[in-house]
Structure formats: C-alpha cells, structure tokens
CSV table of C-alpha atoms and ligand atoms in Angstrom, one decimal:
chain,number,residue,atom,x,y,z
H,1,MET,CA,106.9,109.6,116.6
H,2,ASP,CA,111.2,109.3,116.2
H,3,TYR,CA,111.0,105.6,114.8
H,4,PHE,CA,115.5,106.3,114.0
H,5,LEU,CA,115.4,106.1,111.0
H,6,SER,CA,118.8,105.3,109.0
H,7,GLU,CA,119.7,108.5,106.7
H,8,GLU,CA,119.1,106.3,103.6
H,9,GLN,CA,115.6,105.2,105.0
H,10,LEU,CA,114.9,109.1,105.4
H,11,MET,CA,115.5,109.7,101.5
H,12,ILE,CA,113.5,107.6,100.2
H,13,LYS,CA,110.5,108.6,102.5
H,14,ASP,CA,111.8,112.5,101.6
H,15,LEU,CA,111.9,110.7,97.5
H,16,ALA,CA,108.1,109.6,97.9
H,17,ARG,CA,107.3,112.4,100.6
H,18,GLN,CA,108.2,114.8,97.5
H,19,ILE,CA,107.2,112.8,94.2
H,20,ALA,CA,103.4,112.3,95.7
H,21,VAL,CA,103.4,116.6,97.0
H,22,GLU,CA,104.5,117.2,94.0
H,23,LYS,CA,103.4,114.7,91.0
H,24,VAL,CA,100.7,112.9,93.1
H,25,VAL,CA,98.3,115.6,94.5
H,26,PRO,CA,97.3,118.4,91.4
H,27,VAL,CA,96.4,115.0,89.7
H,28,ARG,CA,94.5,112.4,92.7
H,29,GLU,CA,91.1,113.9,91.7
H,30,GLU,CA,91.5,114.0,88.5
H,31,LEU,CA,92.8,110.1,88.4
H,32,ASP,CA,89.8,109.6,90.2
H,33,GLU,CA,87.4,111.1,88.2
H,34,LYS,CA,88.5,109.9,84.9
H,35,GLU,CA,89.4,106.2,86.4
H,36,GLU,CA,92.9,107.2,84.5
H,37,PHE,CA,95.8,104.8,85.3
H,38,PRO,CA,98.8,106.7,86.7
H,39,TRP,CA,101.1,106.3,84.1
H,40,GLU,CA,103.1,109.7,84.6
H,41,ILE,CA,103.1,108.8,87.7
H,42,MET,CA,104.7,105.4,87.3
H,43,LYS,CA,107.6,107.1,85.0
H,44,ALA,CA,109.0,109.2,88.0
H,45,LEU,CA,109.3,106.5,90.1
H,46,ALA,CA,111.2,104.5,88.0
H,47,GLN,CA,113.2,107.7,87.1
H,48,SER,CA,113.3,107.9,91.4
H,49,ASP,CA,114.9,103.8,91.3
H,50,LEU,CA,111.9,103.3,93.5
H,51,PHE,CA,110.3,100.3,91.7
H,52,GLY,CA,113.6,98.6,92.6
H,53,LEU,CA,113.7,99.6,96.4
H,54,PHE,CA,113.1,95.8,97.9
H,55,ILE,CA,114.9,94.0,94.7
H,56,PRO,CA,118.4,92.4,95.3
H,57,GLU,CA,121.8,94.7,94.1
H,58,GLN,CA,122.5,91.6,92.3
H,59,TYR,CA,119.0,92.3,89.7
H,60,GLY,CA,119.5,95.7,89.4
H,61,GLY,CA,117.4,96.8,92.7
H,62,LEU,CA,118.8,98.8,95.7
H,63,GLY,CA,118.4,95.8,97.8
H,64,LYS,CA,116.2,97.2,100.6
H,65,GLY,CA,113.4,95.7,102.2
H,66,ALA,CA,109.2,95.5,103.2
H,67,PHE,CA,110.6,98.5,105.8
H,68,GLU,CA,111.8,100.5,103.1
H,69,LEU,CA,109.0,99.4,100.7
H,70,ALA,CA,106.6,100.2,103.6
H,71,LEU,CA,108.3,104.1,104.1
H,72,ALA,CA,107.6,104.1,99.8
H,73,VAL,CA,104.1,103.4,100.4
H,74,GLU,CA,103.3,105.4,103.4
H,75,GLU,CA,103.9,108.6,101.7
H,76,LEU,CA,102.6,108.1,98.7
H,77,SER,CA,99.3,106.6,100.2
H,78,LYS,CA,99.3,110.2,101.9
H,79,ALA,CA,98.4,111.3,98.8
H,80,CYS,CA,95.9,108.9,96.7
H,81,VAL,CA,95.8,105.6,97.8
H,82,GLY,CA,94.7,104.3,94.2
H,83,VAL,CA,98.6,105.2,92.9
H,84,ALA,CA,100.1,103.2,95.6
H,85,THR,CA,97.8,100.0,94.9
H,86,THR,CA,99.0,100.1,91.6
H,87,TYR,CA,102.7,100.7,93.4
H,88,ALA,CA,102.2,98.4,95.7
H,89,ALA,CA,100.9,96.1,93.9
H,90,ASN,CA,104.0,95.4,91.8
H,91,ALA,CA,105.4,94.3,94.7
H,92,LEU,CA,102.8,91.6,95.5
H,93,GLY,CA,103.2,90.8,92.1
H,94,THR,CA,107.6,90.6,92.1
H,95,TYR,CA,107.4,88.3,95.7
H,96,PRO,CA,106.8,84.8,94.1
H,97,LEU,CA,109.7,85.2,92.1
H,98,LEU,CA,111.0,86.8,94.2
H,99,LEU,CA,110.7,84.7,96.7
H,100,PHE,CA,111.0,81.3,94.9
H,101,GLY,CA,112.3,82.4,91.6
H,102,THR,CA,115.1,80.6,90.7
H,103,ASP,CA,118.6,82.5,89.3
H,104,GLU,CA,117.5,82.6,86.0
H,105,GLN,CA,114.0,83.8,86.3
H,106,LYS,CA,115.2,86.4,88.7
H,107,LYS,CA,117.9,87.4,86.0
H,108,LYS,CA,115.4,87.5,83.2
H,109,TYR,CA,112.3,89.5,85.2
H,110,LEU,CA,113.8,91.2,88.0
H,111,PRO,CA,116.4,93.9,87.1
H,112,ASP,CA,113.1,95.2,84.6
H,113,ILE,CA,110.9,95.4,87.2
H,114,ALA,CA,113.9,97.3,89.3
H,115,ALA,CA,113.8,99.2,86.3
H,116,GLY,CA,110.1,100.2,86.3
H,117,LYS,CA,110.6,99.2,82.8
H,118,LYS,CA,107.6,96.2,83.6
H,119,LEU,CA,105.0,96.4,86.1
H,120,VAL,CA,103.9,93.1,87.2
H,121,ALA,CA,100.8,92.0,88.2
H,122,PHE,CA,99.5,88.7,90.7
H,123,GLY,CA,97.0,86.3,89.4
H,124,LEU,CA,95.0,84.8,92.3
H,125,THR,CA,92.0,85.2,92.9
H,126,GLU,CA,89.2,84.5,90.8
H,127,ALA,CA,84.9,84.5,90.5
H,128,ASN,CA,84.2,81.5,93.1
H,129,ALA,CA,87.9,81.6,94.8
H,130,GLY,CA,88.5,85.0,97.0
H,131,SER,CA,88.9,84.5,100.8
H,132,ASP,CA,89.2,80.6,99.8
H,133,ALA,CA,92.3,80.7,97.8
H,134,GLY,CA,92.3,77.2,97.9
H,135,GLY,CA,89.8,76.5,95.9
H,136,ILE,CA,90.8,78.2,92.2
H,137,GLN,CA,89.5,76.7,88.8
H,138,THR,CA,92.3,77.9,86.8
H,139,THR,CA,94.4,75.0,85.6
H,140,ALA,CA,97.9,74.4,83.8
H,141,ARG,CA,98.4,71.4,81.6
H,142,ALA,CA,101.7,69.5,81.6
H,143,ASP,CA,101.7,69.3,77.2
H,144,GLY,CA,105.6,68.1,76.6
H,145,ASP,CA,107.6,71.2,77.3
H,146,HIS,CA,104.4,73.2,78.1
H,147,TYR,CA,102.3,74.4,80.6
H,148,VAL,CA,98.6,75.4,79.3
H,149,LEU,CA,96.3,77.9,81.5
H,150,ASN,CA,92.7,77.6,81.5
H,151,GLY,CA,90.4,79.8,83.1
H,152,THR,CA,89.5,83.4,84.3
H,153,LYS,CA,91.2,85.3,87.1
H,154,GLN,CA,89.0,88.2,88.8
H,155,TRP,CA,89.4,91.7,90.2
H,156,ILE,CA,93.1,91.4,89.5
H,157,THR,CA,95.3,94.9,89.9
H,158,ASN,CA,97.6,96.4,86.9
H,159,GLY,CA,95.7,93.7,85.2
H,160,GLY,CA,96.2,95.2,81.4
H,161,GLU,CA,98.8,97.3,82.2
H,162,ALA,CA,101.6,95.0,83.7
H,163,GLU,CA,103.8,93.2,81.3
H,164,ILE,CA,104.6,90.2,83.7
H,165,TYR,CA,102.2,88.2,85.9
H,166,THR,CA,102.5,85.9,88.6
H,167,VAL,CA,99.4,83.8,88.4
H,168,ILE,CA,98.1,80.5,90.4
H,169,ALA,CA,96.6,77.4,88.5
H,170,ILE,CA,95.7,74.4,89.3
H,171,THR,CA,98.0,71.3,88.2
H,172,ASP,CA,96.6,68.4,89.9
H,173,LYS,CA,93.3,68.7,90.4
H,174,THR,CA,92.5,65.8,92.9
H,175,ARG,CA,95.2,67.1,95.5
H,176,GLY,CA,92.9,70.6,96.5
H,177,ALA,CA,95.3,73.4,97.5
H,178,ARG,CA,98.1,71.1,97.5
H,179,GLY,CA,97.8,71.0,93.0
H,180,ALA,CA,98.3,74.0,92.9
H,181,SER,CA,101.3,75.6,91.1
H,182,ALA,CA,102.7,79.4,90.4
H,183,PHE,CA,103.5,80.3,86.9
H,184,VAL,CA,105.2,83.5,85.1
H,185,VAL,CA,103.2,84.3,82.2
H,186,GLU,CA,104.1,87.6,79.7
H,187,LYS,CA,101.4,90.4,78.3
H,188,GLY,CA,101.2,89.4,74.8
H,189,THR,CA,101.5,85.7,75.3
H,190,PRO,CA,99.0,83.6,72.7
H,191,GLY,CA,95.9,82.4,74.6
H,192,PHE,CA,96.1,85.4,77.5
H,193,SER,CA,93.5,88.1,77.4
H,194,PHE,CA,92.1,91.2,79.6
H,195,GLY,CA,88.5,91.6,80.8
H,196,LYS,CA,87.1,94.7,81.0
H,197,LYS,CA,88.3,97.5,83.4
H,198,GLU,CA,86.1,97.0,86.5
H,199,ARG,CA,84.5,100.3,88.2
H,200,LYS,CA,85.5,100.6,91.3
H,201,MET,CA,83.8,103.0,94.8
H,202,GLY,CA,87.6,104.1,95.3
H,203,ILE,CA,91.4,103.4,94.4
H,204,ARG,CA,89.8,104.2,90.4
H,205,ALA,CA,93.8,105.4,89.7
H,206,SER,CA,94.1,102.0,89.7
H,207,ALA,CA,93.5,99.1,87.1
H,208,THR,CA,91.3,96.0,87.6
H,209,ARG,CA,91.1,93.2,84.9
H,210,GLU,CA,90.1,90.0,84.2
H,211,LEU,CA,93.4,88.2,83.3
H,212,VAL,CA,91.2,85.3,81.0
H,213,PHE,CA,93.9,82.3,79.5
H,214,GLU,CA,92.4,80.6,76.8
H,215,ASP,CA,94.7,77.4,75.8
H,216,CYS,CA,97.9,79.8,76.6
H,217,LYS,CA,100.3,77.9,76.3
H,218,ILE,CA,103.7,78.7,78.4
H,219,PRO,CA,107.4,77.0,79.0
H,220,LYS,CA,107.8,74.6,81.1
H,221,ALA,CA,110.6,76.9,82.7
H,222,ASN,CA,107.7,79.2,83.1
H,223,ILE,CA,107.3,77.6,86.5
H,224,ILE,CA,107.8,79.0,90.0
H,225,ALA,CA,109.1,76.2,92.4
H,226,ARG,CA,107.7,73.2,91.4
H,227,GLU,CA,105.0,72.0,90.8
H,228,GLY,CA,102.0,71.4,93.6
H,229,MET,CA,103.7,74.7,95.6
H,230,GLY,CA,101.6,77.5,94.6
H,231,PHE,CA,99.4,77.5,97.1
H,232,ILE,CA,102.6,78.4,99.3
H,233,VAL,CA,104.2,80.2,97.1
H,234,ALA,CA,100.4,82.6,97.3
H,235,MET,CA,100.4,82.3,101.2
H,236,LYS,CA,103.8,83.2,101.1
H,237,THR,CA,103.7,86.2,98.7
H,238,LEU,CA,100.8,87.8,100.6
H,239,ASP,CA,102.9,87.2,103.8
H,240,ASN,CA,105.8,89.4,102.9
H,241,SER,CA,102.9,91.6,101.1
H,242,ARG,CA,100.6,92.3,104.3
H,243,ALA,CA,102.4,94.5,106.0
H,244,GLY,CA,102.8,96.8,102.8
H,245,VAL,CA,98.7,97.5,102.8
H,246,GLY,CA,99.2,98.1,107.0
H,247,ALA,CA,101.3,100.6,105.1
H,248,GLN,CA,99.0,102.1,103.2
H,249,GLY,CA,96.2,101.9,105.7
H,250,VAL,CA,98.9,104.2,108.4
H,251,GLY,CA,99.6,106.9,104.7
H,252,VAL,CA,95.2,107.2,104.2
H,253,ALA,CA,94.5,107.6,108.2
H,254,GLN,CA,97.5,110.4,108.2
H,255,GLY,CA,96.7,112.0,105.1
H,256,ALA,CA,93.0,112.0,106.4
H,257,ILE,CA,94.3,113.6,110.0
H,258,ASP,CA,96.8,116.3,107.7
H,259,GLU,CA,93.4,117.6,105.9
H,260,ALA,CA,90.6,117.5,109.4
H,261,LEU,CA,93.3,119.7,111.3
H,262,LYS,CA,93.9,122.2,108.7
H,263,PHE,CA,90.2,122.4,107.9
H,264,ALA,CA,89.7,122.7,111.6
H,265,ARG,CA,91.4,125.1,112.7
H,266,GLN,CA,90.3,127.5,109.4
H,267,ARG,CA,86.5,126.9,109.5
H,268,VAL,CA,84.7,129.1,111.8
H,269,GLN,CA,81.4,127.9,113.8
H,270,PHE,CA,79.9,129.6,117.0
H,271,GLY,CA,82.4,132.7,116.1
H,272,HIS,CA,85.6,130.1,117.3
H,273,PRO,CA,87.5,128.1,114.8
H,274,ILE,CA,85.6,124.8,115.4
H,275,ILE,CA,89.1,123.5,116.7
H,276,SER,CA,88.7,125.1,120.3
H,277,PHE,CA,86.0,122.7,120.9
H,278,GLN,CA,86.6,120.1,123.0
H,279,ALA,CA,84.5,117.7,120.9
H,280,ILE,CA,86.8,118.0,117.4
H,281,GLN,CA,90.0,118.1,119.7
H,282,HIS,CA,89.1,114.5,121.3
H,283,MET,CA,87.9,113.4,118.2
H,284,LEU,CA,90.9,114.3,116.6
H,285,ALA,CA,93.5,112.9,119.1
H,286,ASP,CA,91.8,109.7,119.1
H,287,MET,CA,92.4,109.9,115.0
H,288,ALA,CA,96.6,110.4,115.7
H,289,THR,CA,96.3,107.8,118.4
H,290,GLU,CA,95.4,105.1,116.6
H,291,THR,CA,97.5,106.6,113.3
H,292,GLU,CA,101.1,106.1,115.8
H,293,ALA,CA,99.8,102.8,116.8
H,294,ALA,CA,99.0,101.1,113.1
H,295,ARG,CA,102.5,102.7,112.0
H,296,ALA,CA,104.3,101.7,114.9
H,297,LEU,CA,102.9,97.9,114.3
H,298,VAL,CA,103.0,98.0,110.6
H,299,TYR,CA,106.8,99.6,111.0
H,300,ALA,CA,107.1,96.5,113.5
H,301,ALA,CA,106.4,93.5,110.8
H,302,ALA,CA,108.1,94.7,107.9
H,303,ARG,CA,111.3,95.7,110.6
H,304,TYR,CA,110.5,91.7,111.7
H,305,ILE,CA,109.9,90.3,108.1
H,306,ASP,CA,113.4,92.1,106.9
H,307,SER,CA,115.2,90.6,110.1
H,308,GLY,CA,114.8,86.9,107.9
H,309,ALA,CA,112.4,85.3,110.8
H,310,LYS,CA,110.9,82.1,109.5
H,311,ASP,CA,107.3,82.7,110.0
H,312,VAL,CA,105.5,86.3,109.7
H,313,THR,CA,102.0,85.1,108.9
H,314,ARG,CA,100.8,86.4,111.9
H,315,ALA,CA,103.0,89.9,112.0
H,316,SER,CA,102.1,90.7,108.7
H,317,ALA,CA,98.2,89.6,109.3
H,318,MET,CA,97.9,91.9,112.3
H,319,ALA,CA,99.5,95.0,110.8
H,320,LYS,CA,97.4,94.6,107.9
H,321,LEU,CA,94.2,94.2,109.8
H,322,PHE,CA,94.8,96.5,112.4
H,323,ALA,CA,96.3,99.2,110.4
H,324,THR,CA,93.5,99.3,107.6
H,325,ASP,CA,90.3,98.9,110.5
H,326,VAL,CA,92.3,102.4,111.7
H,327,ALA,CA,92.4,103.7,108.6
H,328,MET,CA,88.6,102.8,107.9
H,329,ARG,CA,88.1,104.9,111.1
H,330,VAL,CA,90.0,107.5,110.9
H,331,THR,CA,88.8,108.6,106.9
H,332,THR,CA,85.1,108.1,108.2
H,333,ASN,CA,85.9,110.7,111.2
H,334,ALA,CA,88.0,113.1,108.9
H,335,VAL,CA,84.2,113.9,106.8
H,336,GLN,CA,83.0,113.9,110.0
H,337,VAL,CA,85.3,116.3,111.5
H,338,MET,CA,84.7,118.7,108.3
H,339,GLY,CA,81.4,118.4,108.1
H,340,GLY,CA,79.2,119.2,104.4
H,341,SER,CA,82.4,119.9,103.5
H,342,GLY,CA,84.1,116.4,103.5
H,343,TYR,CA,81.6,115.1,102.3
H,344,MET,CA,82.1,117.5,99.4
H,345,LYS,CA,84.0,117.0,96.1
H,346,GLU,CA,86.0,120.5,97.0
H,347,TYR,CA,87.9,118.4,99.6
H,348,PRO,CA,90.1,115.4,99.2
H,349,VAL,CA,88.3,113.3,102.1
H,350,GLU,CA,85.9,112.2,100.9
H,351,LYS,CA,88.3,109.7,97.7
H,352,MET,CA,90.1,109.0,101.3
H,353,MET,CA,87.4,107.4,102.5
H,354,ARG,CA,86.0,106.0,99.4
H,355,ASP,CA,89.6,105.1,98.6
H,356,ALA,CA,90.1,103.3,102.2
H,357,LYS,CA,88.0,100.8,102.0
H,358,ILE,CA,89.4,98.6,99.7
H,359,LEU,CA,92.4,98.3,102.7
H,360,GLN,CA,90.3,96.1,104.5
H,361,ILE,CA,88.7,94.3,101.7
H,362,TYR,CA,91.8,92.8,99.1
H,363,GLU,CA,94.6,91.2,100.2
H,364,GLY,CA,92.5,89.1,102.7
H,365,THR,CA,89.4,90.8,104.0
H,366,ASN,CA,90.0,91.4,107.9
H,367,GLN,CA,87.6,88.9,108.2
H,368,ILE,CA,90.4,86.2,107.1
H,369,GLN,CA,93.1,88.2,109.1
H,370,ARG,CA,92.0,87.4,112.4
H,371,ASN,CA,91.7,83.5,111.1
H,372,VAL,CA,95.2,83.7,110.1
H,373,ILE,CA,95.7,85.0,113.5
H,374,ALA,CA,93.8,83.3,115.6
H,375,GLN,CA,95.2,79.8,113.9
H,376,ALA,CA,98.5,81.1,114.1
H,377,LEU,CA,98.0,81.4,118.2
H,378,ILE,CA,95.9,78.4,118.5
H,379,LYS,CA,99.3,76.4,117.0
H,380,GLU,CA,101.6,78.3,119.3
H,381,SER,CA,99.3,77.5,122.4
H,382,ALA,CA,99.0,74.0,120.8
H,383,ALA,CA,103.0,74.1,120.9
H,384,ALA,CA,103.5,75.8,123.6
H,385,SER,CA,101.4,72.6,125.6
H,386,LYS,CA,103.3,69.8,124.5
H,387,GLY,CA,106.7,71.5,125.9
H,388,LYS,CA,105.3,71.3,129.3
U,401,COS,N1,103.3,79.8,105.1
U,401,COS,C1,103.2,78.9,104.7
U,401,COS,N2,102.2,78.2,104.3
U,401,COS,C2,101.3,78.3,104.6
U,401,COS,C3,100.5,79.1,104.8
U,401,COS,C4,101.2,80.1,105.3
U,401,COS,N3,101.3,81.5,105.5
U,401,COS,N4,99.4,79.4,105.5
U,401,COS,C5,98.7,77.6,104.8
U,401,COS,N5,99.5,77.1,104.3
U,401,COS,C6,99.2,76.0,104.6
U,401,COS,C7,99.4,75.2,105.1
U,401,COS,O1,99.6,74.5,106.3
U,401,COS,C8,98.7,73.9,104.8
U,401,COS,O2,99.3,72.4,104.3
U,401,COS,P1,99.3,71.4,104.8
U,401,COS,O3,98.4,71.1,103.9
U,401,COS,O4,100.7,70.3,104.6
U,401,COS,O5,98.3,71.0,106.2
U,401,COS,C9,98.3,74.4,103.6
U,401,COS,O6,99.3,76.0,103.6
U,401,COS,C10,96.5,74.7,103.4
U,401,COS,O7,96.2,75.6,104.7
U,401,COS,P2,95.0,75.5,104.9
U,401,COS,O8,94.1,75.0,105.2
U,401,COS,O9,95.1,77.1,106.2
U,401,COS,O10,94.2,76.7,103.8
U,401,COS,P3,92.9,77.5,103.5
U,401,COS,O11,91.9,76.8,102.6
U,401,COS,O12,91.6,76.9,105.0
U,401,COS,O13,92.8,78.9,103.9
U,401,COS,C11,93.6,81.0,103.8
U,401,COS,C12,93.8,79.5,104.4
U,401,COS,C13,91.6,81.2,104.3
U,401,COS,C14,93.8,81.9,105.1
U,401,COS,C15,93.9,81.6,102.9
U,401,COS,O14,92.9,80.6,101.6
U,401,COS,C16,94.0,83.1,102.4
U,401,COS,O15,94.7,83.6,102.9
U,401,COS,N6,93.0,83.4,102.0
U,401,COS,C17,92.5,84.3,101.5
U,401,COS,C18,93.3,84.7,100.3
U,401,COS,C19,93.8,86.5,99.5
U,401,COS,O16,94.2,86.6,100.1
U,401,COS,N7,92.8,86.8,98.9
U,401,COS,C20,93.1,88.1,98.6
U,401,COS,C21,94.2,88.0,96.8
U,401,COS,S1,95.6,88.9,97.0
U,401,COS,S2,94.5,90.8,96.3
C-alpha cells in the first residue's frame, strides 16, 4: 500500500531499515539470550540523527513528529522489539519536557537527547499503581529551593541506562490525581538509585529497573509544568506516545509475516511447499490484511497527533489497542504456520511472539485502552445530545 510518504519520510524509513537490517538482525538473538542492552545500536541511531526526529530544530532536532517517529519505530520493530522499545521509551520520557517544559528546561535537556548523547526514561508506574496511575505514592515534598523525593518506581524502561528521568510524584496527598506533579531528575543525584534489572519474557534487550528515591533533593527548577499538573502531564505524554506502541505492533507483525512467508515457500510437506495449501494461504492472507489495517490506523493516528489536534486521546488509544492485538495474533499465527520450526530458537518468530506480548501490556493495558476509548465515546455522545 502506498501511504504517499514524502522524500524525507522515505529517507527516514530507509535509514531506520538499514540500521535494523545491518546492525540489529545480526545481534538480536544474542541480545535476547544475554539480556544485553543495545548500546552499539543506540550509537548507530544517534549517528544517523534518529534520536532527534521528533525534537524541534531550535533544540537540535530534525523538527519532525510522531509520524516520522512511528516510521522509524516500525522498521526497528520488524527486526527486534527489544531494541525498538529502548528507542521508543526514550521518546516517551522526552514528551513531558517537549510538551510542558519551559524554554530553559528544553535548552538544557533537549539538545543532548536529540544528539543521542543522553537517554531518557519515564517514571510513572509503581508497585501499587500500574493501570491505576492516579494511585502513585512517591512523594515530592517542597523544602526551600528544593523538592525532596521519596518512593520507588517499578518496571521503568531504560532505568539505570538513561541519564535523564521524567518522574511523576505526589506533592499534595489530599488532592488525589490532582495532587501529582512532574519532575526531571538526573542520574547521579544523591538519593537516587536503581533496583535490580528485571528478567523478562520478551524485549530482553531492553533494560527494566526500579527507580529508588530516598530523600533525593532536586532543585525547584526541575518541576515540569506546575504543581498539580503531573497527572495531566502523564496522560498527555501517553496520548502522544501510544500510537508509537501501535507502530511497534505493526513492525513486529510485518517481521513475523515476512519470516512465515519465506518459510512456507520453502517447507515441503505431502510433496508440495506448504504455501500451496489453502489453509496456510488463508492464514497468511488474514495476517497481512490485519497488519495493513493496523498500519493504516497507526499512520492516521500519528498524522492526527502531528496535525496539532487538541484531543488525540481516543485516536492514539485505538491505534495502540488495535495494532498490538493484531501483533499478538499475527506473531502467534506466524509460529503456527512454521509449526515445530516456529517454536524453535533457530527462527526469530518465537522471539517475536514473546516480544509482542508486552505491547498489549505497557503504556496502558489494552483493557485500559478500551476504557479510555469508551470514556471518549460517552463524552462525545453526551456533548452531542446537549447540542441538540
Ligand atoms: N488528557 C488530559 N486530561 C486527562 C486525560 C488525558 N488523556 N485523561 C484523564 N485526564 C484528566 C481527567 O479529565 C480528570 O480531570 P478532572 O480531575 O478535572 O476531572 C483527571 O485527569 C483524572 O482523570 P480520570 O478520572 O479519568 O482518572 P482515572 O484515575 O480514572 O484514570 C486512566 C484514568 C485509567 C485512563 C489512567 O489512570 C491511565 O491511563 N492508566 C494507565 C496508565 C498507563 O498507561 N501506565 C503505563 C505507564 S507508562 S509504560
């Protein structure tokens, strides 16, 4: 399908594909096996300016948006979702600064992020606050010119590897979600340490750790937006980022289809390549159709985000929900098409299936996406009834 990409967008896609094919594919199995962080690949992405894609030119970036980011994420995800997660989580962590940071904060942090010199992580989730993001318990107490952070963030992608952390903490316990605030915290700040690296089913190249704050003192200037805005910062960040999770889904689904097709053309059973059997053809046809529908929705949502539309919550949630459910089905069916071989580590589809699972879980489970979409539908319907 032709999505009428501009010359520049085609170049971005090609560049990301080249890195995926030349740098990611040869090492993905080893990174997965050893649970190794992909620093070499991050360096290659930095050298190609891909960290600056969505950062405005005035802060050293290329001034593109969510759509170009989705193109790059899709290409990387075709090869390895663990690598793509590392890259995409960097964008997730940057959005609070990009959307709500002061000019000073942007000048201080964005050029290094755009150059890929410093990685970023987003710290929202806690042991008792996953889907219920409003239930966080990490606190930030004002103390003269500082805030003092206490608490633990859980399952933070890029935790320990990143230099810059955008963190949501409670400044006013009496106000629930409205009492949360967002902060930027630098690695190396006294009182800020990391828990053990988590061992995971998939995306094992990516690093997941706890962030531990024990009387961690940060300057007042490190607040993002203002006190009480933290929940909104987090929600808007997720609104901007979730279409990108959809792009990961499209990428891994496409990667699995490519593998299954190649295999089915070569594998002979009953005297014929299995691709000649209608049962296999229909599976592949469904996989390709669903993936194309997911791609169209993800691209539309990303372009909608870039249009400057005020409310992108529903579009972004729909793209994430649909594309990642497709990714799970398609990668599972790729394993099925390839039978015993699909289940073995000699072929990449077993990893793709393990990797795809996280996409239905992180940045809001797909059950939460359905809640978010339903809430938007109810709001719109109520507004329409009022207007009549
Ligand atoms: N944009 C702007 N404002 C938003 C918003 C959005 N996308 N979503 C919610 N808000 C506002 C609401 O309008 C409400 O404002 P008021 O207090 O003025 O009414 C406030 O934020 C609280 O919203 P709500 O009552 O809907 O919050 P809930 O506690 O019910 O939680 C969900 C909403 C479940 C959607 C939210 O907690 C969520 O997204 N959870 C998943 C978190 C997640 O993705 N975690 C992954 C971590 S990153 S890997």
